[in-house]
Amino acid sequence: MPIYNEAPQRIFAGLQAMYESLDAIGALEHFELFILSDTTDPEVWLEEEAGFGELRRRTGGEARIFYRHRPKNIRRKAGNIADFCERWGTRYEHMIVLDADSLMTAEALVQLVAAMEASPEAGIIQTLPLVV
């Protein structure tokens, strides 16, 4: 999840809901969550770091939830995702990119992975968002 000066409480609440949803259906072992921050506001950045620590504490997700803050916002969101792929992308077969306001059920996440597995030649799989 690339983020940029968004409200950390909302971000971490959504990630916690997705984490717990994946855990509830027994799919958590197949997912890792990354918060990829390009935040430039120092106060928001400190809130992110504190929220990240609290999220890991609340969920016990030390082995599955990660946070990275880039000191330079090079090429914005696309650069943020590219940086992740260059540094850690080889560890993973698939990637689901969420927006800061994204909220998905575990079933939807698992369904996306199944679609990627079924269509390895696909470069991108998208759907229409629902307003909540």
PDB file of C-alpha atoms in Angstrom, residues 6-100:
ATOM      1  CA  GLU A   6      -2.850  10.361   4.309  1.00  0.00           C
ATOM      2  CA  ALA A   7      -4.497   9.959   7.723  1.00  0.00           C
ATOM      3  CA  PRO A   8      -2.589   7.101   9.393  1.00  0.00           C
ATOM      4  CA  GLN A   9      -5.489   6.025  11.617  1.00  0.00           C
ATOM      5  CA  ARG A  10      -7.672   5.282   8.591  1.00  0.00           C
ATOM      6  CA  ILE A  11      -4.876   3.466   6.779  1.00  0.00           C
ATOM      7  CA  PHE A  12      -4.000   1.218   9.697  1.00  0.00           C
ATOM      8  CA  ALA A  13      -7.629   0.504  10.576  1.00  0.00           C
ATOM      9  CA  GLY A  14      -8.223  -0.731   7.020  1.00  0.00           C
ATOM     10  CA  LEU A  15      -5.065  -2.818   7.017  1.00  0.00           C
ATOM     11  CA  GLN A  16      -5.993  -4.337  10.371  1.00  0.00           C
ATOM     12  CA  ALA A  17      -9.430  -5.277   9.043  1.00  0.00           C
ATOM     13  CA  MET A  18      -7.876  -6.967   5.990  1.00  0.00           C
ATOM     14  CA  TYR A  19      -5.230  -8.710   8.109  1.00  0.00           C
ATOM     15  CA  GLU A  20      -7.832 -10.061  10.523  1.00  0.00           C
ATOM     16  CA  SER A  21     -10.097 -11.081   7.642  1.00  0.00           C
ATOM     17  CA  LEU A  22      -7.268 -13.085   6.053  1.00  0.00           C
ATOM     18  CA  ASP A  23      -6.486 -14.675   9.409  1.00  0.00           C
ATOM     19  CA  ALA A  24     -10.147 -15.591   9.973  1.00  0.00           C
ATOM     20  CA  ILE A  25     -10.325 -17.638   6.767  1.00  0.00           C
ATOM     21  CA  GLY A  26      -6.907 -19.248   7.254  1.00  0.00           C
ATOM     22  CA  ALA A  27      -5.235 -17.449   4.341  1.00  0.00           C
ATOM     23  CA  LEU A  28      -2.890 -15.139   6.258  1.00  0.00           C
ATOM     24  CA  GLU A  29       0.166 -17.336   5.763  1.00  0.00           C
ATOM     25  CA  HIS A  30       0.015 -16.551   2.026  1.00  0.00           C
ATOM     26  CA  PHE A  31       0.122 -12.755   2.416  1.00  0.00           C
ATOM     27  CA  GLU A  32       2.477 -10.044   3.620  1.00  0.00           C
ATOM     28  CA  LEU A  33       1.404  -6.425   3.981  1.00  0.00           C
ATOM     29  CA  PHE A  34       3.718  -3.552   3.113  1.00  0.00           C
ATOM     30  CA  ILE A  35       3.095   0.104   3.865  1.00  0.00           C
ATOM     31  CA  LEU A  36       5.216   2.077   1.402  1.00  0.00           C
ATOM     32  CA  SER A  37       5.367   5.638   2.659  1.00  0.00           C
ATOM     33  CA  ASP A  38       6.345   8.685   0.631  1.00  0.00           C
ATOM     34  CA  THR A  39       4.982  11.017   3.302  1.00  0.00           C
ATOM     35  CA  THR A  40       6.683  14.410   3.425  1.00  0.00           C
ATOM     36  CA  ASP A  41       4.904  15.927   6.440  1.00  0.00           C
ATOM     37  CA  PRO A  42       7.066  15.129   9.516  1.00  0.00           C
ATOM     38  CA  GLU A  43       4.068  15.014  11.865  1.00  0.00           C
ATOM     39  CA  VAL A  44       2.196  12.551   9.645  1.00  0.00           C
ATOM     40  CA  TRP A  45       5.367  10.500   9.219  1.00  0.00           C
ATOM     41  CA  LEU A  46       5.725  10.180  13.006  1.00  0.00           C
ATOM     42  CA  GLU A  47       2.053   9.196  13.255  1.00  0.00           C
ATOM     43  CA  GLU A  48       2.643   6.544  10.569  1.00  0.00           C
ATOM     44  CA  GLU A  49       5.563   5.040  12.448  1.00  0.00           C
ATOM     45  CA  ALA A  50       3.624   4.971  15.707  1.00  0.00           C
ATOM     46  CA  GLY A  51       0.544   3.540  13.960  1.00  0.00           C
ATOM     47  CA  PHE A  52       2.650   0.869  12.306  1.00  0.00           C
ATOM     48  CA  GLY A  53       4.049  -0.248  15.652  1.00  0.00           C
ATOM     49  CA  GLU A  54       0.584  -0.299  17.186  1.00  0.00           C
ATOM     50  CA  LEU A  55      -0.828  -2.263  14.235  1.00  0.00           C
ATOM     51  CA  ARG A  56       1.844  -4.926  14.619  1.00  0.00           C
ATOM     52  CA  ARG A  57       1.276  -5.061  18.379  1.00  0.00           C
ATOM     53  CA  ARG A  58      -2.520  -5.345  18.065  1.00  0.00           C
ATOM     54  CA  THR A  59      -2.391  -8.061  15.412  1.00  0.00           C
ATOM     55  CA  GLY A  60       0.786  -9.906  16.397  1.00  0.00           C
ATOM     56  CA  GLY A  61       1.787  -9.263  12.781  1.00  0.00           C
ATOM     57  CA  GLU A  62       5.517  -8.700  13.255  1.00  0.00           C
ATOM     58  CA  ALA A  63       6.323 -11.356  10.651  1.00  0.00           C
ATOM     59  CA  ARG A  64       3.720 -10.204   8.091  1.00  0.00           C
ATOM     60  CA  ILE A  65       3.334  -6.410   8.312  1.00  0.00           C
ATOM     61  CA  PHE A  66       6.151  -4.105   7.178  1.00  0.00           C
ATOM     62  CA  TYR A  67       6.675  -0.361   6.830  1.00  0.00           C
ATOM     63  CA  ARG A  68       9.158   1.548   4.689  1.00  0.00           C
ATOM     64  CA  HIS A  69       9.498   5.323   4.464  1.00  0.00           C
ATOM     65  CA  ARG A  70      11.362   6.667   1.435  1.00  0.00           C
ATOM     66  CA  PRO A  71      13.332   9.774   2.283  1.00  0.00           C
ATOM     67  CA  LYS A  72      12.945  11.108  -1.269  1.00  0.00           C
ATOM     68  CA  ASN A  73       9.641  11.006  -3.132  1.00  0.00           C
ATOM     69  CA  ILE A  74      11.139  10.167  -6.531  1.00  0.00           C
ATOM     70  CA  ARG A  75       8.560   9.638  -9.324  1.00  0.00           C
ATOM     71  CA  ARG A  76       5.689   9.725  -6.819  1.00  0.00           C
ATOM     72  CA  LYS A  77       3.443   6.658  -6.455  1.00  0.00           C
ATOM     73  CA  ALA A  78       4.866   4.884  -9.523  1.00  0.00           C
ATOM     74  CA  GLY A  79       8.376   5.430  -8.182  1.00  0.00           C
ATOM     75  CA  ASN A  80       7.332   4.132  -4.785  1.00  0.00           C
ATOM     76  CA  ILE A  81       5.996   0.904  -6.270  1.00  0.00           C
ATOM     77  CA  ALA A  82       9.004   0.575  -8.592  1.00  0.00           C
ATOM     78  CA  ASP A  83      11.359   1.000  -5.631  1.00  0.00           C
ATOM     79  CA  PHE A  84       9.584  -1.801  -3.780  1.00  0.00           C
ATOM     80  CA  CYS A  85       9.708  -4.096  -6.822  1.00  0.00           C
ATOM     81  CA  GLU A  86      13.409  -3.413  -7.403  1.00  0.00           C
ATOM     82  CA  ARG A  87      14.328  -4.039  -3.765  1.00  0.00           C
ATOM     83  CA  TRP A  88      11.997  -6.869  -2.728  1.00  0.00           C
ATOM     84  CA  GLY A  89       9.881  -7.885  -5.720  1.00  0.00           C
ATOM     85  CA  THR A  90      11.839 -11.028  -6.517  1.00  0.00           C
ATOM     86  CA  ARG A  91      10.581 -12.541  -3.247  1.00  0.00           C
ATOM     87  CA  TYR A  92       7.009 -12.619  -4.560  1.00  0.00           C
ATOM     88  CA  GLU A  93       5.132 -14.110  -7.488  1.00  0.00           C
ATOM     89  CA  HIS A  94       2.222 -11.659  -7.234  1.00  0.00           C
ATOM     90  CA  MET A  95       1.464  -8.218  -5.908  1.00  0.00           C
ATOM     91  CA  ILE A  96      -1.826  -6.535  -5.023  1.00  0.00           C
ATOM     92  CA  VAL A  97      -1.437  -2.750  -4.954  1.00  0.00           C
ATOM     93  CA  LEU A  98      -3.921  -1.037  -2.671  1.00  0.00           C
ATOM     94  CA  ASP A  99      -4.708   2.655  -2.393  1.00  0.00           C
ATOM     95  CA  ALA A 100      -4.541   4.260   1.036  1.00  0.00           C
TER      96      ALA A 100
END
